[in-house]
PDB file of C-alpha atoms in Angstrom:
ATOM      1  CA  MET A 680     -34.558 -13.040 -69.685  1.00 45.00           C
ATOM      2  CA  LYS A 681     -33.537 -15.709 -72.138  1.00 47.00           C
ATOM      3  CA  LYS A 682     -30.833 -16.807 -69.789  1.00 46.00           C
ATOM      4  CA  ALA A 683     -33.326 -17.135 -66.946  1.00 43.00           C
ATOM      5  CA  ILE A 684     -35.832 -19.101 -68.999  1.00 40.00           C
ATOM      6  CA  SER A 685     -33.145 -21.431 -70.259  1.00 41.00           C
ATOM      7  CA  LEU A 686     -31.940 -22.117 -66.761  1.00 36.00           C
ATOM      8  CA  ILE A 687     -35.465 -22.887 -65.549  1.00 38.00           C
ATOM      9  CA  LEU A 688     -36.080 -25.286 -68.420  1.00 35.00           C
ATOM     10  CA  VAL A 689     -32.851 -27.121 -67.786  1.00 35.00           C
ATOM     11  CA  MET A 690     -33.697 -27.412 -64.132  1.00 35.00           C
ATOM     12  CA  LEU A 691     -37.145 -28.798 -64.952  1.00 35.00           C
ATOM     13  CA  LEU A 692     -35.633 -31.351 -67.275  1.00 33.00           C
ATOM     14  CA  ALA A 693     -33.126 -32.402 -64.693  1.00 33.00           C
ATOM     15  CA  PHE A 694     -35.921 -32.811 -62.153  1.00 31.00           C
ATOM     16  CA  ALA A 695     -37.967 -34.925 -64.551  1.00 32.00           C
ATOM     17  CA  ILE A 696     -35.024 -37.206 -65.165  1.00 31.00           C
ATOM     18  CA  CYS A 697     -34.453 -37.732 -61.461  1.00 29.00           C
ATOM     19  CA  VAL A 698     -38.009 -38.716 -60.558  1.00 29.00           C
ATOM     20  CA  PRO A 699     -38.031 -42.445 -61.390  1.00 31.00           C
ATOM     21  CA  SER A 700     -35.321 -43.258 -58.886  1.00 29.00           C
ATOM     22  CA  PHE A 701     -37.421 -45.189 -56.330  1.00 33.00           C
ATOM     23  CA  ALA A 702     -35.477 -47.186 -53.815  1.00 37.00           C
ATOM     24  CA  ALA A 703     -36.250 -50.111 -51.555  1.00 41.00           C
ATOM     25  CA  ASN A 704     -36.571 -48.815 -48.047  1.00 49.00           C
ATOM     26  CA  GLU A 705     -36.470 -50.830 -44.835  1.00 54.00           C
ATOM     27  CA  PRO A 706     -34.856 -48.643 -42.233  1.00 72.00           C
ATOM     28  CA  GLY A 707     -35.084 -49.145 -38.508  1.00 82.00           C
ATOM     29  CA  GLY A 708     -33.622 -48.114 -35.230  1.00 90.00           C
ATOM     30  CA  THR A 709     -32.831 -49.288 -31.768  1.00 93.00           C
ATOM     31  CA  THR A 710     -33.920 -48.278 -28.314  1.00 94.00           C
ATOM     32  CA  THR A 711     -31.992 -49.029 -25.176  1.00 95.00           C
ATOM     33  CA  LEU A 712     -34.171 -49.762 -22.193  1.00 94.00           C
ATOM     34  CA  GLU A 713     -32.585 -48.980 -18.839  1.00 95.00           C
ATOM     35  CA  TYR A 714     -33.848 -49.915 -15.404  1.00 94.00           C
ATOM     36  CA  THR A 715     -32.050 -49.514 -12.112  1.00 94.00           C
ATOM     37  CA  VAL A 716     -33.273 -51.582  -9.199  1.00 93.00           C
ATOM     38  CA  ALA A 717     -31.872 -50.078  -6.036  1.00 92.00           C
ATOM     39  CA  ALA A 718     -30.641 -52.406  -3.343  1.00 93.00           C
ATOM     40  CA  SER A 719     -32.813 -52.487  -0.281  1.00 94.00           C
ATOM     41  CA  TYR A 720     -33.347 -54.973   2.442  1.00 94.00           C
ATOM     42  CA  GLU A 721     -35.308 -55.445   5.602  1.00 95.00           C
ATOM     43  CA  ILE A 722     -33.927 -57.375   8.521  1.00 95.00           C
ATOM     44  CA  THR A 723     -35.252 -58.490  11.853  1.00 95.00           C
ATOM     45  CA  ILE A 724     -33.090 -58.596  14.931  1.00 94.00           C
ATOM     46  CA  PRO A 725     -34.670 -59.209  18.327  1.00 93.00           C
ATOM     47  CA  GLU A 726     -34.608 -56.253  20.631  1.00 91.00           C
ATOM     48  CA  ASN A 727     -33.758 -58.517  23.510  1.00 92.00           C
ATOM     49  CA  VAL A 728     -33.464 -62.156  24.370  1.00 94.00           C
ATOM     50  CA  VAL A 729     -34.565 -63.521  27.704  1.00 94.00           C
ATOM     51  CA  ILE A 730     -32.787 -66.587  28.995  1.00 93.00           C
ATOM     52  CA  THR A 731     -34.750 -68.730  31.356  1.00 91.00           C
ATOM     53  CA  GLU A 732     -33.449 -71.844  33.000  1.00 88.00           C
ATOM     54  CA  GLY A 733     -30.215 -71.508  31.103  1.00 92.00           C
ATOM     55  CA  THR A 734     -31.551 -71.254  27.574  1.00 94.00           C
ATOM     56  CA  GLY A 735     -33.144 -68.692  25.351  1.00 95.00           C
ATOM     57  CA  SER A 736     -33.519 -68.031  21.671  1.00 95.00           C
ATOM     58  CA  GLY A 737     -34.115 -65.304  19.162  1.00 95.00           C
ATOM     59  CA  ALA A 738     -34.571 -65.305  15.415  1.00 96.00           C
ATOM     60  CA  VAL A 739     -32.531 -63.120  13.092  1.00 96.00           C
ATOM     61  CA  SER A 740     -33.623 -62.774   9.497  1.00 97.00           C
ATOM     62  CA  VAL A 741     -33.398 -60.990   6.218  1.00 96.00           C
ATOM     63  CA  ASN A 742     -36.992 -60.628   5.186  1.00 96.00           C
ATOM     64  CA  ALA A 743     -38.674 -61.687   1.986  1.00 96.00           C
ATOM     65  CA  GLY A 744     -38.705 -59.018  -0.691  1.00 95.00           C
ATOM     66  CA  SER A 745     -35.236 -57.778   0.078  1.00 96.00           C
ATOM     67  CA  LEU A 746     -33.196 -56.733  -2.932  1.00 95.00           C
ATOM     68  CA  ILE A 747     -29.501 -57.459  -2.965  1.00 94.00           C
ATOM     69  CA  LEU A 748     -27.236 -56.806  -5.923  1.00 93.00           C
ATOM     70  CA  ALA A 749     -26.489 -59.799  -8.069  1.00 91.00           C
ATOM     71  CA  GLY A 750     -23.079 -61.143  -7.182  1.00 90.00           C
ATOM     72  CA  GLU A 751     -23.384 -59.977  -3.605  1.00 93.00           C
ATOM     73  CA  LYS A 752     -24.582 -61.577  -0.409  1.00 95.00           C
ATOM     74  CA  ILE A 753     -25.862 -60.284   2.870  1.00 96.00           C
ATOM     75  CA  THR A 754     -24.156 -61.368   6.048  1.00 96.00           C
ATOM     76  CA  PHE A 755     -25.049 -61.242   9.727  1.00 96.00           C
ATOM     77  CA  THR A 756     -22.160 -61.183  12.150  1.00 96.00           C
ATOM     78  CA  ILE A 757     -21.843 -60.625  15.887  1.00 96.00           C
ATOM     79  CA  THR A 758     -19.110 -58.026  15.891  1.00 95.00           C
ATOM     80  CA  GLU A 759     -19.219 -56.974  19.510  1.00 94.00           C
ATOM     81  CA  ALA A 760     -20.306 -58.228  22.909  1.00 95.00           C
ATOM     82  CA  THR A 761     -20.026 -55.904  25.870  1.00 94.00           C
ATOM     83  CA  ASN A 762     -18.510 -58.446  28.241  1.00 95.00           C
ATOM     84  CA  TYR A 763     -16.657 -60.532  25.696  1.00 96.00           C
ATOM     85  CA  ASP A 764     -13.384 -61.935  26.920  1.00 95.00           C
ATOM     86  CA  GLY A 765     -12.380 -64.853  24.804  1.00 95.00           C
ATOM     87  CA  GLY A 766     -16.001 -65.942  24.991  1.00 96.00           C
ATOM     88  CA  PHE A 767     -19.452 -64.523  25.548  1.00 96.00           C
ATOM     89  CA  LYS A 768     -20.155 -63.587  29.148  1.00 95.00           C
ATOM     90  CA  LEU A 769     -23.108 -62.292  31.113  1.00 95.00           C
ATOM     91  CA  VAL A 770     -22.382 -59.990  33.972  1.00 94.00           C
ATOM     92  CA  ASN A 771     -24.178 -59.964  37.280  1.00 93.00           C
ATOM     93  CA  GLY A 772     -26.166 -56.783  37.792  1.00 92.00           C
ATOM     94  CA  ALA A 773     -25.294 -56.514  41.477  1.00 93.00           C
ATOM     95  CA  ASP A 774     -21.664 -57.480  41.205  1.00 93.00           C
ATOM     96  CA  ALA A 775     -19.857 -56.812  37.971  1.00 93.00           C
ATOM     97  CA  THR A 776     -17.090 -59.141  38.911  1.00 94.00           C
ATOM     98  CA  ILE A 777     -19.423 -62.126  38.706  1.00 94.00           C
ATOM     99  CA  LEU A 778     -19.523 -63.344  35.160  1.00 94.00           C
ATOM    100  CA  LEU A 779     -21.475 -66.182  33.609  1.00 95.00           C
ATOM    101  CA  ASP A 780     -20.294 -67.775  30.383  1.00 96.00           C
ATOM    102  CA  TYR A 781     -22.772 -68.437  27.659  1.00 96.00           C
ATOM    103  CA  THR A 782     -22.679 -69.762  24.147  1.00 96.00           C
ATOM    104  CA  ILE A 783     -24.627 -68.889  21.055  1.00 97.00           C
ATOM    105  CA  ALA A 784     -25.480 -71.468  18.421  1.00 97.00           C
ATOM    106  CA  ASN A 785     -27.159 -71.339  15.072  1.00 96.00           C
ATOM    107  CA  ASP A 786     -28.901 -74.661  15.131  1.00 93.00           C
ATOM    108  CA  VAL A 787     -25.969 -76.828  16.167  1.00 93.00           C
ATOM    109  CA  THR A 788     -23.223 -74.566  14.823  1.00 96.00           C
ATOM    110  CA  PRO A 789     -21.495 -72.392  17.408  1.00 97.00           C
ATOM    111  CA  VAL A 790     -21.608 -68.691  16.654  1.00 97.00           C
ATOM    112  CA  VAL A 791     -18.206 -67.057  16.864  1.00 96.00           C
ATOM    113  CA  LEU A 792     -17.434 -63.380  17.263  1.00 96.00           C
ATOM    114  CA  ASP A 793     -16.603 -61.699  13.951  1.00 96.00           C
ATOM    115  CA  GLU A 794     -17.651 -64.671  11.854  1.00 97.00           C
ATOM    116  CA  ALA A 795     -20.852 -64.469   9.849  1.00 97.00           C
ATOM    117  CA  PHE A 796     -23.489 -66.802  11.206  1.00 97.00           C
ATOM    118  CA  LEU A 797     -26.118 -66.088   8.556  1.00 97.00           C
ATOM    119  CA  VAL A 798     -25.367 -65.568   4.879  1.00 97.00           C
ATOM    120  CA  ALA A 799     -27.908 -65.114   2.138  1.00 97.00           C
ATOM    121  CA  THR A 800     -27.375 -64.747  -1.586  1.00 95.00           C
ATOM    122  CA  ALA A 801     -29.431 -62.228  -3.523  1.00 94.00           C
ATOM    123  CA  ALA A 802     -31.977 -64.881  -4.423  1.00 94.00           C
ATOM    124  CA  GLU A 803     -32.092 -66.255  -0.887  1.00 96.00           C
ATOM    125  CA  ALA A 804     -32.481 -62.790   0.556  1.00 96.00           C
ATOM    126  CA  ASN A 805     -35.353 -62.041  -1.779  1.00 95.00           C
ATOM    127  CA  ALA A 806     -37.057 -65.230  -0.661  1.00 97.00           C
ATOM    128  CA  GLY A 807     -36.252 -64.508   2.975  1.00 97.00           C
ATOM    129  CA  LYS A 808     -33.804 -66.371   5.177  1.00 97.00           C
ATOM    130  CA  ALA A 809     -33.596 -66.682   8.936  1.00 97.00           C
ATOM    131  CA  ALA A 810     -31.457 -68.134  11.664  1.00 97.00           C
ATOM    132  CA  THR A 811     -32.665 -68.929  15.143  1.00 96.00           C
ATOM    133  CA  LEU A 812     -29.898 -68.320  17.617  1.00 96.00           C
ATOM    134  CA  THR A 813     -29.923 -70.350  20.801  1.00 96.00           C
ATOM    135  CA  TYR A 814     -28.300 -68.886  23.879  1.00 96.00           C
ATOM    136  CA  THR A 815     -27.121 -71.310  26.548  1.00 96.00           C
ATOM    137  CA  THR A 816     -25.511 -70.362  29.824  1.00 95.00           C
ATOM    138  CA  ASP A 817     -23.230 -72.283  32.087  1.00 93.00           C
ATOM    139  CA  ASP A 818     -24.424 -73.028  35.575  1.00 91.00           C
ATOM    140  CA  ALA A 819     -24.562 -69.905  37.680  1.00 88.00           C
ATOM    141  CA  VAL A 820     -22.621 -69.635  40.913  1.00 87.00           C
ATOM    142  CA  ALA A 821     -24.608 -66.671  42.202  1.00 88.00           C
ATOM    143  CA  ALA A 822     -28.255 -65.757  41.921  1.00 90.00           C
ATOM    144  CA  GLY A 823     -29.194 -62.483  40.318  1.00 91.00           C
ATOM    145  CA  GLU A 824     -29.897 -60.813  37.045  1.00 92.00           C
ATOM    146  CA  TYR A 825     -27.271 -61.173  34.360  1.00 94.00           C
ATOM    147  CA  THR A 826     -27.018 -59.211  31.158  1.00 95.00           C
ATOM    148  CA  ASP A 827     -24.898 -58.736  28.108  1.00 95.00           C
ATOM    149  CA  THR A 828     -25.335 -56.715  24.930  1.00 95.00           C
ATOM    150  CA  ILE A 829     -24.281 -58.083  21.597  1.00 95.00           C
ATOM    151  CA  THR A 830     -23.968 -56.100  18.405  1.00 95.00           C
ATOM    152  CA  ILE A 831     -25.041 -57.735  15.184  1.00 95.00           C
ATOM    153  CA  THR A 832     -23.629 -56.199  12.045  1.00 95.00           C
ATOM    154  CA  VAL A 833     -25.406 -56.686   8.746  1.00 95.00           C
ATOM    155  CA  ALA A 834     -23.451 -56.100   5.594  1.00 94.00           C
ATOM    156  CA  THR A 835     -23.615 -56.771   1.872  1.00 94.00           C
ATOM    157  CA  VAL A 836     -20.383 -58.038   0.391  1.00 95.00           C
ATOM    158  CA  ASP A 837     -19.187 -59.706  -2.783  1.00 92.00           C
ATOM    159  CA  ALA A 838     -20.414 -63.264  -2.958  1.00 89.00           C
TER     160      ALA A 838
ATOM    161  CA  MET B1375     -24.246 -19.339 -72.069  1.00 42.00           C
ATOM    162  CA  ALA B1376     -27.978 -18.987 -72.558  1.00 45.00           C
ATOM    163  CA  VAL B1377     -27.689 -20.185 -76.090  1.00 40.00           C
ATOM    164  CA  ALA B1378     -25.728 -23.223 -75.051  1.00 43.00           C
ATOM    165  CA  LEU B1379     -28.288 -24.216 -72.424  1.00 42.00           C
ATOM    166  CA  VAL B1380     -31.197 -23.861 -74.777  1.00 43.00           C
ATOM    167  CA  LEU B1381     -29.430 -26.026 -77.316  1.00 38.00           C
ATOM    168  CA  VAL B1382     -28.804 -28.728 -74.776  1.00 43.00           C
ATOM    169  CA  LEU B1383     -32.427 -28.574 -73.701  1.00 42.00           C
ATOM    170  CA  ALA B1384     -33.709 -28.743 -77.271  1.00 41.00           C
ATOM    171  CA  PHE B1385     -31.508 -31.743 -77.946  1.00 40.00           C
ATOM    172  CA  ALA B1386     -32.752 -33.545 -74.880  1.00 44.00           C
ATOM    173  CA  ILE B1387     -36.386 -32.947 -75.690  1.00 44.00           C
ATOM    174  CA  SER B1388     -36.027 -34.039 -79.269  1.00 42.00           C
ATOM    175  CA  VAL B1389     -34.431 -37.361 -78.447  1.00 43.00           C
ATOM    176  CA  PRO B1390     -37.617 -39.481 -78.313  1.00 47.00           C
ATOM    177  CA  GLY B1391     -38.450 -38.518 -81.892  1.00 44.00           C
ATOM    178  CA  PHE B1392     -35.496 -40.270 -83.492  1.00 44.00           C
ATOM    179  CA  ALA B1393     -37.136 -43.671 -83.601  1.00 46.00           C
ATOM    180  CA  ALA B1394     -40.200 -42.577 -85.564  1.00 48.00           C
ATOM    181  CA  ASP B1395     -40.146 -42.960 -89.347  1.00 52.00           C
ATOM    182  CA  PHE B1396     -42.397 -40.352 -90.952  1.00 48.00           C
ATOM    183  CA  GLU B1397     -43.631 -39.964 -94.502  1.00 51.00           C
ATOM    184  CA  LEU B1398     -43.265 -36.435 -95.735  1.00 53.00           C
ATOM    185  CA  SER B1399     -46.802 -35.961 -96.957  1.00 55.00           C
ATOM    186  CA  SER B1400     -48.701 -37.622 -94.150  1.00 56.00           C
ATOM    187  CA  GLU B1401     -49.923 -36.109 -90.957  1.00 63.00           C
ATOM    188  CA  THR B1402     -48.654 -38.063 -88.045  1.00 61.00           C
ATOM    189  CA  THR B1403     -49.155 -37.749 -84.346  1.00 66.00           C
ATOM    190  CA  GLN B1404     -46.791 -39.110 -81.813  1.00 73.00           C
ATOM    191  CA  GLY B1405     -47.816 -39.599 -78.198  1.00 75.00           C
ATOM    192  CA  VAL B1406     -45.287 -38.400 -75.707  1.00 77.00           C
ATOM    193  CA  PRO B1407     -45.654 -40.069 -72.319  1.00 75.00           C
ATOM    194  CA  VAL B1408     -45.262 -37.671 -69.475  1.00 76.00           C
ATOM    195  CA  THR B1409     -44.647 -39.185 -66.091  1.00 68.00           C
ATOM    196  CA  PHE B1410     -44.219 -37.596 -62.762  1.00 75.00           C
ATOM    197  CA  GLY B1411     -43.069 -39.951 -60.040  1.00 69.00           C
ATOM    198  CA  VAL B1412     -42.953 -39.036 -56.410  1.00 74.00           C
ATOM    199  CA  ALA B1413     -40.466 -40.985 -54.399  1.00 82.00           C
ATOM    200  CA  GLN B1414     -41.725 -42.452 -51.157  1.00 86.00           C
ATOM    201  CA  SER B1415     -40.375 -40.724 -48.150  1.00 92.00           C
ATOM    202  CA  PHE B1416     -41.057 -40.633 -44.446  1.00 94.00           C
ATOM    203  CA  LEU B1417     -39.516 -39.717 -41.162  1.00 94.00           C
ATOM    204  CA  VAL B1418     -39.669 -42.219 -38.330  1.00 95.00           C
ATOM    205  CA  THR B1419     -38.642 -41.154 -34.854  1.00 95.00           C
ATOM    206  CA  ILE B1420     -37.587 -43.850 -32.403  1.00 95.00           C
ATOM    207  CA  PRO B1421     -36.416 -42.968 -28.893  1.00 94.00           C
ATOM    208  CA  GLU B1422     -32.733 -43.579 -28.401  1.00 93.00           C
ATOM    209  CA  ALA B1423     -33.258 -44.698 -24.819  1.00 95.00           C
ATOM    210  CA  VAL B1424     -36.054 -45.206 -22.343  1.00 96.00           C
ATOM    211  CA  ALA B1425     -35.335 -45.092 -18.628  1.00 96.00           C
ATOM    212  CA  LEU B1426     -37.658 -46.916 -16.291  1.00 97.00           C
ATOM    213  CA  ASP B1427     -38.397 -45.270 -12.987  1.00 96.00           C
ATOM    214  CA  ALA B1428     -38.097 -46.786  -9.524  1.00 93.00           C
ATOM    215  CA  ASN B1429     -41.413 -48.545 -10.084  1.00 94.00           C
ATOM    216  CA  GLY B1430     -40.132 -50.132 -13.258  1.00 96.00           C
ATOM    217  CA  GLU B1431     -42.291 -47.995 -15.500  1.00 97.00           C
ATOM    218  CA  GLY B1432     -41.432 -45.775 -18.406  1.00 97.00           C
ATOM    219  CA  SER B1433     -42.633 -44.745 -21.814  1.00 97.00           C
ATOM    220  CA  GLY B1434     -41.387 -43.686 -25.198  1.00 96.00           C
ATOM    221  CA  THR B1435     -43.079 -42.502 -28.348  1.00 97.00           C
ATOM    222  CA  VAL B1436     -42.533 -43.847 -31.819  1.00 96.00           C
ATOM    223  CA  SER B1437     -43.800 -41.531 -34.493  1.00 96.00           C
ATOM    224  CA  VAL B1438     -44.049 -41.245 -38.238  1.00 96.00           C
ATOM    225  CA  SER B1439     -44.187 -37.897 -39.955  1.00 95.00           C
ATOM    226  CA  ASP B1440     -44.012 -36.460 -43.438  1.00 94.00           C
ATOM    227  CA  ALA B1441     -44.974 -39.820 -44.878  1.00 94.00           C
ATOM    228  CA  ILE B1442     -45.500 -40.055 -48.624  1.00 93.00           C
ATOM    229  CA  LEU B1443     -46.295 -43.645 -49.454  1.00 93.00           C
ATOM    230  CA  PRO B1444     -47.104 -45.459 -52.688  1.00 91.00           C
ATOM    231  CA  PHE B1445     -50.804 -45.952 -53.363  1.00 91.00           C
ATOM    232  CA  GLY B1446     -52.141 -49.109 -51.799  1.00 94.00           C
ATOM    233  CA  GLU B1447     -49.159 -49.609 -49.506  1.00 95.00           C
ATOM    234  CA  SER B1448     -48.616 -48.844 -45.888  1.00 95.00           C
ATOM    235  CA  LEU B1449     -45.758 -48.258 -43.527  1.00 96.00           C
ATOM    236  CA  THR B1450     -45.378 -50.455 -40.498  1.00 96.00           C
ATOM    237  CA  VAL B1451     -43.149 -50.276 -37.461  1.00 96.00           C
ATOM    238  CA  THR B1452     -42.353 -53.534 -35.701  1.00 97.00           C
ATOM    239  CA  ILE B1453     -40.126 -54.636 -32.854  1.00 97.00           C
ATOM    240  CA  THR B1454     -38.105 -57.323 -34.569  1.00 96.00           C
ATOM    241  CA  GLY B1455     -35.336 -57.798 -32.065  1.00 96.00           C
ATOM    242  CA  ALA B1456     -34.775 -57.685 -28.326  1.00 96.00           C
ATOM    243  CA  THR B1457     -31.375 -58.621 -27.023  1.00 95.00           C
ATOM    244  CA  ASN B1458     -32.581 -60.667 -24.066  1.00 96.00           C
ATOM    245  CA  TYR B1459     -35.824 -61.971 -25.520  1.00 97.00           C
ATOM    246  CA  ASP B1460     -36.803 -65.466 -24.465  1.00 96.00           C
ATOM    247  CA  ALA B1461     -40.469 -66.047 -25.099  1.00 95.00           C
ATOM    248  CA  GLY B1462     -40.943 -62.593 -23.652  1.00 97.00           C
ATOM    249  CA  PHE B1463     -39.136 -59.319 -23.255  1.00 98.00           C
ATOM    250  CA  ARG B1464     -36.509 -59.400 -20.530  1.00 97.00           C
ATOM    251  CA  LEU B1465     -34.126 -56.935 -18.934  1.00 97.00           C
ATOM    252  CA  LYS B1466     -30.680 -58.237 -18.027  1.00 96.00           C
ATOM    253  CA  ASP B1467     -28.453 -57.176 -15.189  1.00 94.00           C
ATOM    254  CA  GLY B1468     -25.083 -56.313 -16.720  1.00 86.00           C
ATOM    255  CA  ASP B1469     -22.795 -59.303 -16.772  1.00 76.00           C
ATOM    256  CA  ASN B1470     -24.904 -61.168 -14.262  1.00 82.00           C
ATOM    257  CA  ASP B1471     -27.485 -63.709 -15.252  1.00 86.00           C
ATOM    258  CA  SER B1472     -30.314 -61.904 -13.567  1.00 92.00           C
ATOM    259  CA  PHE B1473     -33.359 -61.112 -15.630  1.00 95.00           C
ATOM    260  CA  ILE B1474     -36.567 -59.218 -15.124  1.00 96.00           C
ATOM    261  CA  GLY B1475     -39.452 -59.681 -17.490  1.00 97.00           C
ATOM    262  CA  TYR B1476     -41.194 -56.635 -18.829  1.00 98.00           C
ATOM    263  CA  ALA B1477     -44.201 -55.810 -20.902  1.00 98.00           C
ATOM    264  CA  ILE B1478     -44.648 -53.267 -23.646  1.00 98.00           C
ATOM    265  CA  LYS B1479     -48.129 -51.902 -24.028  1.00 97.00           C
ATOM    266  CA  LYS B1480     -49.950 -49.631 -26.406  1.00 95.00           C
ATOM    267  CA  GLY B1481     -52.762 -48.496 -24.196  1.00 93.00           C
ATOM    268  CA  GLU B1482     -54.169 -51.708 -22.820  1.00 93.00           C
ATOM    269  CA  ASN B1483     -52.837 -53.827 -25.653  1.00 95.00           C
ATOM    270  CA  LEU B1484     -49.703 -55.862 -25.286  1.00 97.00           C
ATOM    271  CA  ILE B1485     -47.154 -55.399 -28.013  1.00 97.00           C
ATOM    272  CA  GLN B1486     -45.655 -58.573 -29.391  1.00 96.00           C
ATOM    273  CA  LYS B1487     -42.343 -59.069 -31.060  1.00 97.00           C
ATOM    274  CA  ASP B1488     -42.575 -59.356 -34.845  1.00 97.00           C
ATOM    275  CA  ILE B1489     -46.107 -57.974 -34.968  1.00 97.00           C
ATOM    276  CA  ALA B1490     -46.488 -54.428 -36.244  1.00 97.00           C
ATOM    277  CA  PHE B1491     -47.680 -52.015 -33.613  1.00 97.00           C
ATOM    278  CA  LEU B1492     -47.858 -48.897 -35.750  1.00 97.00           C
ATOM    279  CA  THR B1493     -49.297 -48.695 -39.251  1.00 97.00           C
ATOM    280  CA  VAL B1494     -49.593 -45.657 -41.466  1.00 97.00           C
ATOM    281  CA  ALA B1495     -51.565 -46.139 -44.645  1.00 96.00           C
ATOM    282  CA  ALA B1496     -50.877 -44.380 -47.918  1.00 93.00           C
ATOM    283  CA  GLY B1497     -52.631 -41.068 -47.835  1.00 93.00           C
ATOM    284  CA  ASP B1498     -51.893 -40.537 -44.178  1.00 95.00           C
ATOM    285  CA  SER B1499     -48.795 -38.567 -43.455  1.00 94.00           C
ATOM    286  CA  THR B1500     -48.413 -39.107 -39.749  1.00 96.00           C
ATOM    287  CA  GLY B1501     -48.806 -41.670 -37.022  1.00 97.00           C
ATOM    288  CA  SER B1502     -47.722 -41.910 -33.426  1.00 97.00           C
ATOM    289  CA  ILE B1503     -47.796 -44.492 -30.666  1.00 96.00           C
ATOM    290  CA  GLN B1504     -46.783 -44.179 -27.054  1.00 97.00           C
ATOM    291  CA  LEU B1505     -45.164 -47.348 -25.840  1.00 97.00           C
ATOM    292  CA  ASP B1506     -45.546 -48.022 -22.132  1.00 98.00           C
ATOM    293  CA  PHE B1507     -42.941 -50.225 -20.513  1.00 97.00           C
ATOM    294  CA  ALA B1508     -43.579 -52.020 -17.229  1.00 97.00           C
ATOM    295  CA  ALA B1509     -41.073 -54.296 -15.563  1.00 97.00           C
ATOM    296  CA  SER B1510     -42.095 -57.188 -13.372  1.00 96.00           C
ATOM    297  CA  ALA B1511     -41.184 -57.107  -9.719  1.00 94.00           C
ATOM    298  CA  ALA B1512     -37.457 -57.376  -9.210  1.00 93.00           C
ATOM    299  CA  THR B1513     -35.953 -60.009  -6.977  1.00 93.00           C
ATOM    300  CA  ILE B1514     -32.360 -58.865  -7.293  1.00 93.00           C
ATOM    301  CA  ALA B1515     -31.067 -55.308  -7.309  1.00 94.00           C
ATOM    302  CA  GLY B1516     -28.924 -54.083 -10.151  1.00 93.00           C
ATOM    303  CA  GLN B1517     -28.634 -52.154 -13.399  1.00 94.00           C
ATOM    304  CA  TYR B1518     -30.849 -53.801 -15.942  1.00 96.00           C
ATOM    305  CA  SER B1519     -31.115 -53.073 -19.634  1.00 96.00           C
ATOM    306  CA  ASP B1520     -32.353 -54.410 -22.902  1.00 97.00           C
ATOM    307  CA  ASN B1521     -31.956 -53.316 -26.475  1.00 97.00           C
ATOM    308  CA  LEU B1522     -34.921 -53.245 -28.825  1.00 97.00           C
ATOM    309  CA  THR B1523     -34.628 -53.226 -32.590  1.00 96.00           C
ATOM    310  CA  PHE B1524     -37.380 -51.535 -34.552  1.00 96.00           C
ATOM    311  CA  THR B1525     -37.893 -52.264 -38.194  1.00 96.00           C
ATOM    312  CA  VAL B1526     -39.750 -49.919 -40.503  1.00 95.00           C
ATOM    313  CA  ALA B1527     -41.137 -51.365 -43.698  1.00 95.00           C
ATOM    314  CA  VAL B1528     -43.274 -50.174 -46.576  1.00 94.00           C
ATOM    315  CA  ALA B1529     -45.303 -52.821 -48.320  1.00 93.00           C
TER     316      ALA B1529
END
């Protein structure tokens, strides 16, 4: 019993001695805020282009509000043309052997197969950017309806 | 062992009496100050990370618990640092120089840098605030982040 009482008293004394040890205290912490903005874009490509009297046009665009990754760009490229043979060609619907050359221009710049004709940075894409392609045919040697199908590939690549 | 402990205790208790100089025949009283200090203590919980959803919104709770504060003082929690701050909170896209502004709100109230948003007064042991984060509309896709520094002070 004496041993127990002595131990308790010593513990109380030790506690009393420890009490005055206040310390300045200005702790803190950090929070990491994370936000992923997924890439997304909206483009407009004409379903068809009608050429009358040798010329026609159609607008291609990346629409405002599109989100491209920083450091990347969006490109529009004609990667295929059904009747392509060293140049764009329309084919006569009644006689496939009758071809009619045509050119495509972005403003005054000729559009070439496999070369991007419209490029937009992330900021430009978000603001919206368009190109109006003008299609111009050579003079026809035979009447009739001529067609071609071009494939426009849209891609995001490193800027 | 018991004897030794009691002796040590008796010695410690008798120490304050050494300075007094008593006359043998007089009756003297000596006041013995007894103090009991309680150290301030508190537990502040700050979220390690807050992820914003696809809409640029997210929330995190900062809380204070088990607070024991000195009389007349209060504990405050303040955002004192934000890595990409420039007259407003901003998220930054990795190594790119793309930024998105964002707001931090407590309910409908905007939280400002260097102004306490959570205060716990002495006598109160807890406090909690949900911080709502809302990013502005993005113009460029990417992985954005910011790092907030919270400072807790008692004054």
